[in-house]
Amino acid sequence: MTVGKYILSIDQGTTSSRAVLFDALGGVAGMGQKEFRQLYPQPGYVEHDGVQILQTTIYAMRQAVAAAGAAAGDIAAISITNQRETVVAWDSATGIPVCNAIVWQCRRTAPECERLRAAGLARYIKDVTGLLIDPYFSGTKMKWILDHVPAARDLAGKGRLRLGTIDCWLAYSLTQGQAFVTDVSNASRTMLFDINRQCWDQTLLKELGIPESALPQVVECGQVVGMCGKDVLGREIPIAGMAGDQHAALFGQCCFEKGMAKNTYGTGCFVLMNTGEAPVKSEGLLTTIAWKLKGKTVYALEGSAFNAGSAIQWLRDELEIIATPQEADRLAETVADTGGVSFVPAFTGLGAPYWDMYARGALLGVTRGTKRAHLCRAVLESIALESWDLVKTMEKESGVPLAQLRVDGGASRSRFLMQYQADILDCRVTRPLCLETTALGSAMLAGLTVGLWESQEELGALWREDEVFLPDYSPECRQADVDRWHKAVGRARDWAK
C-alpha cells in the first residue's frame, strides 16, 4: 500500500508549465501554472528555452502543493505528461542544454523530410513507426541539432550528448541525472521507434545519423523511474508515471475500451481512439502506442490538427480583437453565421489527414460587411471543422462509427464550440466534470503504480460527465459548412512551397 494521499502531476505544455495535485477521488486539491516565452527566430521556426521549461515546472509544482496546503510527505508519487515531439539536447556532464529546444510545431526540417521521401522511406517509416514523414516528429529535429549545433556533434563523439523529448528532460533534471528515460508513448512519436518490437529502429538511426547512446531507455507508462530530488519539494518523491499529453488525456478520459475516443482542444486539436492491443494501420492517420502498463500495450489511432487554441490566442495576442477567449465566444454568438467568411488555422502547416507542411493560414470570403464577430465565429468553427476531418477519417479507417466524443482541453470550455462540434459531427459530445484530463491521466498511471488506486475499473467509476451537447443541425447545413471548409483548405494548401 502506498504512503501519501496525493499524486502531483506535472503537465508541461506548449505555452505554460502546470502542475496539479490530485486526491484519491481524482479531485483537484491544488494547482500551479506559469507561462514561458515562445521563440520564433525566423519564419517557420519555433523554439523554447529548456532551462526555462524546467524552472517554470518547478515553480508550478511548488505552487500546486502550497495551494493545497499540503506537505511533501503527503505526496505518494509524481507523474509527468508533456508536449510531445519537442526535442531538448544537453550535455550529460553539466545537465545544461546545448541549444534551444526545437518545438513540435517547428517546420525547419521540411527539407530533410523531403530527402527521406525521395529516398523511398515513406512506406518503411509508416510500417515501422506508425507515423508519416513530417517535421512534426522528433527524429528529424534531432538530426538538425547534430548537423547545425557544433557542440552537439562534439558531445556525441564523446558519449556525452543526451537527446530527449520533454518528459525525458524533466525526469533527468528532477532526478539529478538518475533517470535518462522516456516512456513508450513519447518514444512512439519520435519517428525512430519500432512500435511493433518496441525498440529504437537501427535502420532509421543510421539513416538520420543519430547515435543510440544519445537516446534514453524506453520504459512503461507506469513504473518508478527515479526519485525527484529533495531540493524540489523538501523530500525525495518517486516519479512513477509518464505519458505524452494526448495519450495521458485518453487514459484520463477513461477510454479504456476499444473504440472509445476523445478530442483534446489545446494548442492543437488531437483525436485519439483506443484500438486495443493490436495496431491498426492507417494511411491518413497516425498509429501510435496509447500506453503500456503492467506489460500490456494498448494502441491508438490519432488525428492531429496543429492549430486550435492557438488560433484563439492569435485573435487575442496578434490581432488584438479580443481580450479573453470568452470574448470570442460572446462575439460569435452575436451573429447568425460567419457572413461567408472561412478561416483555415494552418499557421504551421496542416496535420491529418492532409499532412501538408507547406500549407499556411487563410482567411477567405472577407467583405466590407465582415465584422470581428464574423471572424471570431469563423475561427471557432474552423476548430470544429478540422476535428470533423479527423473524426471522419478515423471512422473510415477503423470501421467504427463514433457514437460519442469525450472532450477536454482549454477550448472545450467554449459552449459555442462544443455545440457546433456536436452539430457538425452529428454525434453526442460529452465534457467531463474534470477538464484536467491530461494531468489526471498521468496521475492515474502513477497512482496505479504506487497503489493509490487498485484497478482501471476503480478509475472508471471516478469519471463524471459535466455537460452533454447533442446535435441540432440539418443535414443540408452540415454539408454546406463542410463543403465550404474543404474549399478553403484547398486554397491554403501548398502555399509556402
CSV table of C-alpha atoms in Angstrom, one decimal:
chain,number,residue,atom,x,y,z
A,1,MET,CA,0.0,0.0,0.0
A,2,THR,CA,1.2,3.5,-0.8
A,3,VAL,CA,2.3,6.2,1.6
A,4,GLY,CA,0.7,9.6,0.8
A,5,LYS,CA,-2.7,10.7,-0.3
A,6,TYR,CA,-1.9,12.8,-3.3
A,7,ILE,CA,-0.4,12.4,-6.8
A,8,LEU,CA,1.4,15.5,-8.1
A,9,SER,CA,1.0,15.6,-11.9
A,10,ILE,CA,3.3,17.7,-14.0
A,11,ASP,CA,1.6,18.9,-17.2
A,12,GLN,CA,4.3,20.5,-19.2
A,13,GLY,CA,2.5,22.2,-22.2
A,14,THR,CA,3.4,24.2,-25.3
A,15,THR,CA,2.8,27.6,-23.7
A,16,SER,CA,2.9,27.0,-20.0
A,17,SER,CA,4.1,24.6,-17.3
A,18,ARG,CA,1.4,23.4,-15.0
A,19,ALA,CA,1.2,21.1,-12.0
A,20,VAL,CA,-2.0,19.6,-10.5
A,21,LEU,CA,-2.3,17.9,-7.1
A,22,PHE,CA,-4.9,15.1,-7.3
A,23,ASP,CA,-6.5,13.4,-4.3
A,24,ALA,CA,-7.6,9.8,-4.1
A,25,LEU,CA,-11.0,10.6,-5.7
A,26,GLY,CA,-9.4,12.2,-8.7
A,27,GLY,CA,-10.3,15.7,-7.4
A,28,VAL,CA,-8.1,18.7,-7.8
A,29,ALA,CA,-6.6,19.7,-4.5
A,30,GLY,CA,-4.2,22.3,-5.7
A,31,MET,CA,-2.8,23.8,-9.0
A,32,GLY,CA,0.1,25.9,-10.2
A,33,GLN,CA,0.9,27.3,-13.6
A,34,LYS,CA,3.5,29.6,-15.2
A,35,GLU,CA,3.8,30.6,-18.8
A,36,PHE,CA,7.1,30.8,-20.6
A,37,ARG,CA,8.4,32.5,-23.7
A,38,GLN,CA,7.7,31.4,-27.3
A,39,LEU,CA,10.7,31.9,-29.5
A,40,TYR,CA,10.4,32.5,-33.3
A,41,PRO,CA,13.9,33.1,-34.6
A,42,GLN,CA,12.7,33.1,-38.2
A,43,PRO,CA,9.6,32.2,-40.2
A,44,GLY,CA,8.6,28.5,-39.6
A,45,TYR,CA,11.0,28.1,-36.6
A,46,VAL,CA,9.5,27.6,-33.1
A,47,GLU,CA,11.8,27.2,-30.1
A,48,HIS,CA,11.7,27.0,-26.3
A,49,ASP,CA,14.3,27.6,-23.6
A,50,GLY,CA,14.8,24.1,-21.9
A,51,VAL,CA,16.1,25.7,-18.7
A,52,GLN,CA,13.1,28.0,-18.5
A,53,ILE,CA,10.8,25.0,-19.0
A,54,LEU,CA,12.5,23.3,-16.0
A,55,GLN,CA,12.3,26.4,-13.9
A,56,THR,CA,8.6,27.1,-14.6
A,57,THR,CA,7.8,23.4,-14.0
A,58,ILE,CA,9.4,23.5,-10.5
A,59,TYR,CA,7.6,26.8,-9.8
A,60,ALA,CA,4.3,25.2,-10.7
A,61,MET,CA,5.0,22.1,-8.6
A,62,ARG,CA,5.7,24.2,-5.5
A,63,GLN,CA,2.7,26.5,-6.2
A,64,ALA,CA,0.3,23.5,-6.5
A,65,VAL,CA,1.5,21.9,-3.2
A,66,ALA,CA,1.2,25.3,-1.5
A,67,ALA,CA,-2.2,25.9,-2.9
A,68,ALA,CA,-3.4,22.7,-1.3
A,69,GLY,CA,-1.8,23.4,2.0
A,70,ALA,CA,-0.1,20.1,1.6
A,71,ALA,CA,3.4,18.8,2.6
A,72,ALA,CA,5.8,16.8,0.5
A,73,GLY,CA,5.1,13.9,2.8
A,74,ASP,CA,1.5,13.8,1.6
A,75,ILE,CA,2.6,13.1,-2.0
A,76,ALA,CA,2.7,9.4,-2.9
A,77,ALA,CA,4.2,10.0,-6.3
A,78,ILE,CA,4.9,12.4,-9.1
A,79,SER,CA,3.8,11.9,-12.7
A,80,ILE,CA,4.9,13.7,-15.9
A,81,THR,CA,2.9,14.4,-19.0
A,82,ASN,CA,4.2,16.7,-21.7
A,83,GLN,CA,4.1,18.5,-25.1
A,84,ARG,CA,5.2,15.7,-27.4
A,85,GLU,CA,7.9,15.7,-30.2
A,86,THR,CA,9.7,18.8,-28.8
A,87,VAL,CA,13.4,18.0,-28.5
A,88,VAL,CA,16.0,19.0,-25.9
A,89,ALA,CA,19.7,18.3,-26.4
A,90,TRP,CA,22.0,18.6,-23.4
A,91,ASP,CA,25.4,17.7,-22.0
A,92,SER,CA,25.3,14.8,-19.5
A,93,ALA,CA,28.4,16.2,-17.7
A,94,THR,CA,26.7,19.6,-16.9
A,95,GLY,CA,22.9,18.9,-17.4
A,96,ILE,CA,22.8,22.1,-19.5
A,97,PRO,CA,21.1,22.3,-22.9
A,98,VAL,CA,23.4,22.9,-25.9
A,99,CYS,CA,20.7,24.9,-27.8
A,100,ASN,CA,17.1,25.9,-27.5
A,101,ALA,CA,14.5,23.1,-27.6
A,102,ILE,CA,13.0,22.6,-31.1
A,103,VAL,CA,9.2,22.6,-30.7
A,104,TRP,CA,6.8,20.2,-32.2
A,105,GLN,CA,5.3,23.0,-34.3
A,106,CYS,CA,8.6,23.9,-35.9
A,107,ARG,CA,8.9,23.4,-39.7
A,108,ARG,CA,12.7,23.8,-40.2
A,109,THR,CA,13.2,20.1,-41.0
A,110,ALA,CA,10.9,20.2,-44.1
A,111,PRO,CA,13.9,19.7,-46.5
A,112,GLU,CA,15.1,16.7,-44.5
A,113,CYS,CA,11.6,15.2,-44.7
A,114,GLU,CA,11.7,15.7,-48.5
A,115,ARG,CA,15.0,13.9,-48.6
A,116,LEU,CA,13.6,10.9,-46.7
A,117,ARG,CA,10.6,10.8,-49.1
A,118,ALA,CA,13.0,10.9,-52.1
A,119,ALA,CA,15.0,8.1,-50.6
A,120,GLY,CA,11.8,5.9,-50.7
A,121,LEU,CA,11.5,5.6,-46.9
A,122,ALA,CA,7.9,6.6,-46.5
A,123,ARG,CA,6.4,3.1,-46.5
A,124,TYR,CA,9.2,1.8,-44.2
A,125,ILE,CA,8.6,4.6,-41.7
A,126,LYS,CA,4.8,4.1,-41.8
A,127,ASP,CA,5.1,0.3,-41.3
A,128,VAL,CA,7.7,0.5,-38.5
A,129,THR,CA,6.8,3.7,-36.6
A,130,GLY,CA,3.1,4.2,-37.5
A,131,LEU,CA,3.9,7.7,-38.5
A,132,LEU,CA,4.1,9.7,-41.7
A,133,ILE,CA,7.2,11.7,-42.7
A,134,ASP,CA,6.6,15.2,-41.3
A,135,PRO,CA,8.7,17.9,-39.5
A,136,TYR,CA,6.2,17.4,-36.6
A,137,PHE,CA,8.1,14.4,-35.3
A,138,SER,CA,11.3,14.3,-33.2
A,139,GLY,CA,13.7,12.4,-35.3
A,140,THR,CA,14.5,15.0,-38.0
A,141,LYS,CA,14.8,17.6,-35.2
A,142,MET,CA,17.5,15.5,-33.5
A,143,LYS,CA,19.3,15.2,-36.9
A,144,TRP,CA,19.1,19.0,-37.4
A,145,ILE,CA,20.7,19.6,-34.0
A,146,LEU,CA,23.5,17.2,-34.7
A,147,ASP,CA,24.1,18.9,-38.1
A,148,HIS,CA,23.8,22.5,-37.1
A,149,VAL,CA,25.0,22.8,-33.4
A,150,PRO,CA,28.7,22.1,-33.4
A,151,ALA,CA,28.7,21.3,-29.6
A,152,ALA,CA,26.1,18.6,-30.2
A,153,ARG,CA,28.2,16.6,-32.7
A,154,ASP,CA,31.3,17.1,-30.5
A,155,LEU,CA,29.5,15.8,-27.4
A,156,ALA,CA,28.1,12.9,-29.3
A,157,GLY,CA,31.6,11.8,-30.2
A,158,LYS,CA,32.5,11.9,-26.5
A,159,GLY,CA,29.4,10.0,-25.5
A,160,ARG,CA,28.1,12.9,-23.5
A,161,LEU,CA,25.2,14.1,-25.7
A,162,ARG,CA,21.7,13.4,-24.5
A,163,LEU,CA,18.7,13.8,-26.8
A,164,GLY,CA,15.2,13.6,-25.4
A,165,THR,CA,11.6,14.8,-25.5
A,166,ILE,CA,10.3,17.0,-22.7
A,167,ASP,CA,9.3,14.0,-20.4
A,168,CYS,CA,12.9,12.8,-20.7
A,169,TRP,CA,14.4,16.2,-20.0
A,170,LEU,CA,12.3,16.7,-16.9
A,171,ALA,CA,12.8,13.2,-15.5
A,172,TYR,CA,16.6,13.6,-16.0
A,173,SER,CA,16.7,17.1,-14.4
A,174,LEU,CA,14.4,16.4,-11.5
A,175,THR,CA,16.3,13.2,-10.6
A,176,GLN,CA,19.6,15.0,-10.9
A,177,GLY,CA,20.7,12.7,-13.8
A,178,GLN,CA,19.5,9.4,-12.2
A,179,ALA,CA,16.8,8.7,-14.8
A,180,PHE,CA,17.6,9.0,-18.5
A,181,VAL,CA,14.3,7.5,-19.7
A,182,THR,CA,11.3,8.1,-21.9
A,183,ASP,CA,8.1,6.2,-22.0
A,184,VAL,CA,6.7,4.2,-24.9
A,185,SER,CA,4.1,6.8,-25.8
A,186,ASN,CA,6.6,9.6,-26.2
A,187,ALA,CA,9.1,7.2,-27.9
A,188,SER,CA,6.4,6.3,-30.4
A,189,ARG,CA,6.3,10.0,-31.6
A,190,THR,CA,10.0,10.3,-32.5
A,191,MET,CA,9.9,8.6,-35.9
A,192,LEU,CA,12.7,6.4,-34.6
A,193,PHE,CA,10.9,3.8,-32.6
A,194,ASP,CA,9.6,0.5,-33.8
A,195,ILE,CA,6.1,0.3,-32.3
A,196,ASN,CA,5.8,-3.4,-33.0
A,197,ARG,CA,9.0,-4.6,-31.5
A,198,GLN,CA,9.2,-1.6,-29.1
A,199,CYS,CA,12.8,-0.7,-29.6
A,200,TRP,CA,14.8,2.0,-31.3
A,201,ASP,CA,15.0,1.2,-35.0
A,202,GLN,CA,18.6,0.8,-36.2
A,203,THR,CA,17.8,1.5,-39.9
A,204,LEU,CA,16.3,4.9,-39.0
A,205,LEU,CA,19.0,5.8,-36.5
A,206,LYS,CA,21.6,5.1,-39.2
A,207,GLU,CA,19.7,7.0,-41.9
A,208,LEU,CA,19.5,10.1,-39.7
A,209,GLY,CA,22.9,9.7,-38.1
A,210,ILE,CA,21.7,9.6,-34.6
A,211,PRO,CA,23.8,7.6,-32.1
A,212,GLU,CA,21.7,5.2,-29.9
A,213,SER,CA,24.0,6.2,-27.0
A,214,ALA,CA,22.4,9.7,-27.1
A,215,LEU,CA,18.8,8.3,-26.7
A,216,PRO,CA,17.1,7.3,-23.5
A,217,GLN,CA,16.0,3.9,-22.2
A,218,VAL,CA,12.3,3.3,-23.1
A,219,VAL,CA,10.1,2.4,-20.1
A,220,GLU,CA,6.4,1.6,-19.4
A,221,CYS,CA,4.0,4.5,-18.7
A,222,GLY,CA,3.5,3.3,-15.1
A,223,GLN,CA,6.7,2.4,-13.3
A,224,VAL,CA,9.0,4.1,-10.8
A,225,VAL,CA,11.9,5.6,-12.9
A,226,GLY,CA,13.7,7.6,-10.2
A,227,MET,CA,13.4,9.9,-7.2
A,228,CYS,CA,12.7,13.6,-7.6
A,229,GLY,CA,15.4,15.3,-5.6
A,230,LYS,CA,14.6,16.7,-2.2
A,231,ASP,CA,15.7,20.2,-3.3
A,232,VAL,CA,12.5,20.5,-5.3
A,233,LEU,CA,9.8,19.9,-2.6
A,234,GLY,CA,11.8,19.2,0.5
A,235,ARG,CA,12.0,15.4,0.3
A,236,GLU,CA,12.6,12.7,-2.3
A,237,ILE,CA,9.4,11.6,-4.1
A,238,PRO,CA,9.1,8.8,-6.7
A,239,ILE,CA,8.4,9.6,-10.3
A,240,ALA,CA,6.0,6.8,-11.2
A,241,GLY,CA,4.0,7.8,-14.3
A,242,MET,CA,4.9,9.2,-17.7
A,243,ALA,CA,2.9,9.7,-20.9
A,244,GLY,CA,2.7,12.1,-23.8
A,245,ASP,CA,-0.1,14.6,-23.3
A,246,GLN,CA,-2.6,13.1,-25.7
A,247,HIS,CA,-2.1,9.6,-24.5
A,248,ALA,CA,-2.5,10.7,-20.9
A,249,ALA,CA,-5.7,12.5,-21.9
A,250,LEU,CA,-7.1,9.3,-23.5
A,251,PHE,CA,-6.3,7.5,-20.2
A,252,GLY,CA,-7.7,10.3,-18.1
A,253,GLN,CA,-10.9,10.2,-20.1
A,254,CYS,CA,-11.1,6.5,-19.1
A,255,CYS,CA,-11.3,5.5,-22.7
A,256,PHE,CA,-10.1,2.0,-21.6
A,257,GLU,CA,-12.3,0.1,-24.1
A,258,LYS,CA,-11.6,-0.5,-27.8
A,259,GLY,CA,-13.5,2.1,-29.9
A,260,MET,CA,-13.7,4.8,-27.3
A,261,ALA,CA,-12.3,8.2,-28.4
A,262,LYS,CA,-11.5,11.7,-27.1
A,263,ASN,CA,-10.6,15.1,-28.5
A,264,THR,CA,-8.4,17.5,-26.7
A,265,TYR,CA,-8.7,21.1,-27.7
A,266,GLY,CA,-5.4,22.6,-26.6
A,267,THR,CA,-2.8,24.5,-28.7
A,268,GLY,CA,-3.6,21.9,-31.3
A,269,CYS,CA,-6.5,19.5,-31.7
A,270,PHE,CA,-5.9,15.8,-31.1
A,271,VAL,CA,-8.4,13.0,-31.6
A,272,LEU,CA,-7.4,9.6,-30.3
A,273,MET,CA,-9.3,6.3,-30.5
A,274,ASN,CA,-8.4,3.2,-28.4
A,275,THR,CA,-7.9,0.4,-30.9
A,276,GLY,CA,-7.0,-2.3,-28.4
A,277,GLU,CA,-3.9,-4.5,-28.2
A,278,ALA,CA,-3.1,-4.6,-31.9
A,279,PRO,CA,-2.0,-1.6,-34.0
A,280,VAL,CA,-4.5,-0.5,-36.7
A,281,LYS,CA,-2.7,0.5,-39.9
A,282,SER,CA,-3.8,3.8,-41.5
A,283,GLU,CA,-2.8,6.0,-44.4
A,284,GLY,CA,-4.1,9.4,-43.3
A,285,LEU,CA,-3.9,9.0,-39.5
A,286,LEU,CA,-1.1,8.0,-37.1
A,287,THR,CA,-0.8,4.6,-35.5
A,288,THR,CA,0.6,5.1,-32.0
A,289,ILE,CA,1.1,3.4,-28.7
A,290,ALA,CA,-1.5,4.7,-26.3
A,291,TRP,CA,0.1,3.4,-23.1
A,292,LYS,CA,1.9,0.4,-21.7
A,293,LEU,CA,1.0,-0.7,-18.2
A,294,LYS,CA,2.0,-3.9,-16.3
A,295,GLY,CA,3.3,-5.5,-19.5
A,296,LYS,CA,0.2,-4.8,-21.6
A,297,THR,CA,0.4,-2.5,-24.6
A,298,VAL,CA,-2.7,-0.6,-25.9
A,299,TYR,CA,-2.6,1.1,-29.3
A,300,ALA,CA,-4.5,4.1,-30.7
A,301,LEU,CA,-5.3,5.8,-33.9
A,302,GLU,CA,-4.5,9.6,-33.8
A,303,GLY,CA,-5.6,12.5,-35.9
A,304,SER,CA,-3.6,15.7,-35.2
A,305,ALA,CA,-4.5,19.3,-36.1
A,306,PHE,CA,-1.6,21.6,-35.4
A,307,ASN,CA,-3.5,24.7,-34.5
A,308,ALA,CA,-6.7,25.0,-32.5
A,309,GLY,CA,-6.5,27.0,-29.2
A,310,SER,CA,-3.5,28.8,-30.8
A,311,ALA,CA,-6.0,30.3,-33.3
A,312,ILE,CA,-7.9,31.9,-30.4
A,313,GLN,CA,-4.7,33.1,-28.9
A,314,TRP,CA,-3.9,34.7,-32.3
A,315,LEU,CA,-7.1,36.7,-32.2
A,316,ARG,CA,-6.1,37.9,-28.7
A,317,ASP,CA,-2.4,38.4,-29.0
A,318,GLU,CA,-1.6,39.2,-32.6
A,319,LEU,CA,-4.8,40.7,-34.0
A,320,GLU,CA,-5.8,42.1,-30.6
A,321,ILE,CA,-9.5,42.0,-31.4
A,322,ILE,CA,-10.5,40.1,-28.2
A,323,ALA,CA,-9.2,40.5,-24.6
A,324,THR,CA,-10.1,36.9,-23.5
A,325,PRO,CA,-11.1,33.6,-25.1
A,326,GLN,CA,-14.6,34.1,-23.5
A,327,GLU,CA,-15.0,37.3,-25.6
A,328,ALA,CA,-14.6,35.3,-28.8
A,329,ASP,CA,-17.5,33.1,-27.6
A,330,ARG,CA,-19.6,36.1,-26.8
A,331,LEU,CA,-19.0,37.8,-30.1
A,332,ALA,CA,-19.5,34.6,-32.1
A,333,GLU,CA,-23.0,34.2,-30.6
A,334,THR,CA,-24.0,37.8,-31.7
A,335,VAL,CA,-24.1,36.7,-35.4
A,336,ALA,CA,-26.2,34.1,-37.1
A,337,ASP,CA,-23.3,32.7,-39.2
A,338,THR,CA,-19.8,33.7,-40.4
A,339,GLY,CA,-21.1,36.0,-43.1
A,340,GLY,CA,-19.5,33.8,-45.7
A,341,VAL,CA,-16.0,34.0,-44.0
A,342,SER,CA,-13.9,30.9,-43.8
A,343,PHE,CA,-10.7,30.5,-41.8
A,344,VAL,CA,-8.1,27.8,-42.0
A,345,PRO,CA,-5.7,27.8,-39.0
A,346,ALA,CA,-2.7,26.4,-40.9
A,347,PHE,CA,-0.1,28.6,-39.2
A,348,THR,CA,2.4,25.8,-39.1
A,349,GLY,CA,1.0,23.6,-41.9
A,350,LEU,CA,-1.8,21.1,-41.9
A,351,GLY,CA,-1.8,17.9,-40.0
A,352,ALA,CA,-4.1,14.9,-40.6
A,353,PRO,CA,-5.5,13.9,-43.0
A,354,TYR,CA,-3.6,16.3,-45.3
A,355,TRP,CA,0.0,16.3,-43.9
A,356,ASP,CA,0.8,19.4,-45.8
A,357,MET,CA,3.9,21.1,-44.3
A,358,TYR,CA,3.7,23.9,-46.8
A,359,ALA,CA,0.1,24.9,-46.1
A,360,ARG,CA,-0.4,28.3,-44.4
A,361,GLY,CA,-3.3,30.1,-42.6
A,362,ALA,CA,-6.0,31.5,-44.8
A,363,LEU,CA,-8.8,34.0,-44.3
A,364,LEU,CA,-11.3,33.9,-47.1
A,365,GLY,CA,-14.7,35.4,-48.1
A,366,VAL,CA,-14.0,38.8,-46.4
A,367,THR,CA,-16.2,41.7,-47.5
A,368,ARG,CA,-16.7,45.2,-46.3
A,369,GLY,CA,-19.5,43.9,-44.1
A,370,THR,CA,-17.2,41.5,-42.3
A,371,LYS,CA,-17.0,42.3,-38.5
A,372,ARG,CA,-14.8,40.9,-35.8
A,373,ALA,CA,-17.8,38.8,-34.6
A,374,HIS,CA,-17.8,37.0,-38.0
A,375,LEU,CA,-14.0,36.5,-37.7
A,376,CYS,CA,-14.4,35.1,-34.2
A,377,ARG,CA,-17.1,32.7,-35.3
A,378,ALA,CA,-15.1,31.6,-38.3
A,379,VAL,CA,-12.1,30.8,-36.1
A,380,LEU,CA,-14.2,28.8,-33.6
A,381,GLU,CA,-16.0,26.9,-36.4
A,382,SER,CA,-12.6,26.1,-38.0
A,383,ILE,CA,-11.5,24.2,-34.9
A,384,ALA,CA,-14.7,22.0,-35.1
A,385,LEU,CA,-14.3,21.6,-38.8
A,386,GLU,CA,-10.7,20.4,-38.7
A,387,SER,CA,-11.9,18.0,-36.0
A,388,TRP,CA,-14.6,16.8,-38.4
A,389,ASP,CA,-11.8,15.8,-40.8
A,390,LEU,CA,-10.0,13.8,-38.1
A,391,VAL,CA,-13.1,12.0,-36.8
A,392,LYS,CA,-14.5,11.1,-40.2
A,393,THR,CA,-11.1,9.7,-41.3
A,394,MET,CA,-10.9,7.8,-38.1
A,395,GLU,CA,-14.3,6.3,-38.6
A,396,LYS,CA,-13.5,5.3,-42.1
A,397,GLU,CA,-10.1,3.7,-41.3
A,398,SER,CA,-11.2,1.9,-38.1
A,399,GLY,CA,-14.6,0.8,-39.3
A,400,VAL,CA,-16.1,2.0,-36.0
A,401,PRO,CA,-18.8,4.8,-36.2
A,402,LEU,CA,-18.4,7.2,-33.4
A,403,ALA,CA,-21.5,7.5,-31.1
A,404,GLN,CA,-19.8,9.7,-28.6
A,405,LEU,CA,-16.8,12.0,-28.4
A,406,ARG,CA,-15.3,12.8,-25.0
A,407,VAL,CA,-13.8,16.3,-25.0
A,408,ASP,CA,-11.3,18.2,-22.8
A,409,GLY,CA,-8.7,20.9,-23.0
A,410,GLY,CA,-9.0,24.7,-22.6
A,411,ALA,CA,-11.1,25.4,-25.6
A,412,SER,CA,-13.6,22.7,-24.6
A,413,ARG,CA,-14.9,25.3,-22.1
A,414,SER,CA,-16.4,27.1,-25.0
A,415,ARG,CA,-20.1,26.1,-25.1
A,416,PHE,CA,-20.4,27.6,-28.6
A,417,LEU,CA,-17.6,25.5,-29.9
A,418,MET,CA,-18.8,22.3,-28.3
A,419,GLN,CA,-22.3,22.8,-29.6
A,420,TYR,CA,-21.1,23.4,-33.1
A,421,GLN,CA,-18.8,20.3,-32.8
A,422,ALA,CA,-21.9,18.2,-31.9
A,423,ASP,CA,-23.8,19.8,-34.8
A,424,ILE,CA,-21.1,19.3,-37.4
A,425,LEU,CA,-20.2,15.7,-36.4
A,426,ASP,CA,-23.8,14.7,-35.8
A,427,CYS,CA,-22.9,12.9,-32.6
A,428,ARG,CA,-23.0,13.3,-28.8
A,429,VAL,CA,-20.2,15.4,-27.4
A,430,THR,CA,-19.5,14.8,-23.7
A,431,ARG,CA,-17.5,17.1,-21.5
A,432,PRO,CA,-16.3,15.7,-18.2
A,433,LEU,CA,-16.5,17.4,-14.8
A,434,CYS,CA,-12.7,17.4,-14.5
A,435,LEU,CA,-11.2,19.1,-17.6
A,436,GLU,CA,-7.7,18.4,-16.3
A,437,THR,CA,-7.8,15.1,-18.0
A,438,THR,CA,-4.2,15.2,-19.4
A,439,ALA,CA,-2.8,15.8,-15.9
A,440,LEU,CA,-5.3,13.3,-14.4
A,441,GLY,CA,-4.4,10.6,-16.9
A,442,SER,CA,-0.7,10.7,-16.0
A,443,ALA,CA,-1.6,10.9,-12.3
A,444,MET,CA,-3.8,7.8,-12.7
A,445,LEU,CA,-0.8,5.9,-14.3
A,446,ALA,CA,1.4,6.9,-11.3
A,447,GLY,CA,-1.4,6.1,-8.8
A,448,LEU,CA,-1.9,2.6,-10.2
A,449,THR,CA,1.9,2.1,-10.0
A,450,VAL,CA,2.2,3.1,-6.3
A,451,GLY,CA,-1.1,1.6,-5.2
A,452,LEU,CA,-3.2,4.7,-4.6
A,453,TRP,CA,-5.7,3.0,-7.0
A,454,GLU,CA,-6.1,-0.7,-7.5
A,455,SER,CA,-7.5,-1.0,-11.0
A,456,GLN,CA,-8.8,0.7,-14.1
A,457,GLU,CA,-12.3,-0.3,-13.1
A,458,GLU,CA,-11.9,1.8,-9.9
A,459,LEU,CA,-10.7,4.7,-12.0
A,460,GLY,CA,-13.6,4.4,-14.5
A,461,ALA,CA,-16.0,4.8,-11.6
A,462,LEU,CA,-14.5,8.2,-10.7
A,463,TRP,CA,-15.2,9.7,-14.2
A,464,ARG,CA,-18.1,12.1,-14.2
A,465,GLU,CA,-19.8,14.0,-17.1
A,466,ASP,CA,-20.4,17.7,-16.7
A,467,GLU,CA,-22.3,18.7,-19.8
A,468,VAL,CA,-23.6,16.8,-22.9
A,469,PHE,CA,-24.0,18.5,-26.3
A,470,LEU,CA,-26.5,16.9,-28.7
A,471,PRO,CA,-26.6,17.7,-32.5
A,472,ASP,CA,-29.2,20.2,-33.6
A,473,TYR,CA,-28.3,20.9,-37.3
A,474,SER,CA,-29.9,20.0,-40.6
A,475,PRO,CA,-28.0,17.7,-42.9
A,476,GLU,CA,-28.1,20.4,-45.6
A,477,CYS,CA,-26.5,23.0,-43.3
A,478,ARG,CA,-23.9,20.5,-42.2
A,479,GLN,CA,-22.9,19.5,-45.7
A,480,ALA,CA,-22.8,23.2,-46.8
A,481,ASP,CA,-20.4,24.0,-44.0
A,482,VAL,CA,-18.2,21.0,-44.7
A,483,ASP,CA,-18.0,21.8,-48.4
A,484,ARG,CA,-17.1,25.4,-47.7
A,485,TRP,CA,-14.4,24.3,-45.3
A,486,HIS,CA,-12.8,21.9,-47.8
A,487,LYS,CA,-12.9,24.6,-50.5
A,488,ALA,CA,-11.0,26.9,-48.1
A,489,VAL,CA,-8.5,24.2,-47.2
A,490,GLY,CA,-7.8,23.8,-50.9
A,491,ARG,CA,-6.9,27.5,-51.1
A,492,ALA,CA,-4.5,27.2,-48.1
A,493,ARG,CA,-2.6,24.1,-49.2
A,494,ASP,CA,0.9,24.2,-50.6
A,495,TRP,CA,1.1,27.9,-50.1
A,496,ALA,CA,4.7,28.2,-48.8
A,497,LYS,CA,6.4,25.7,-51.1
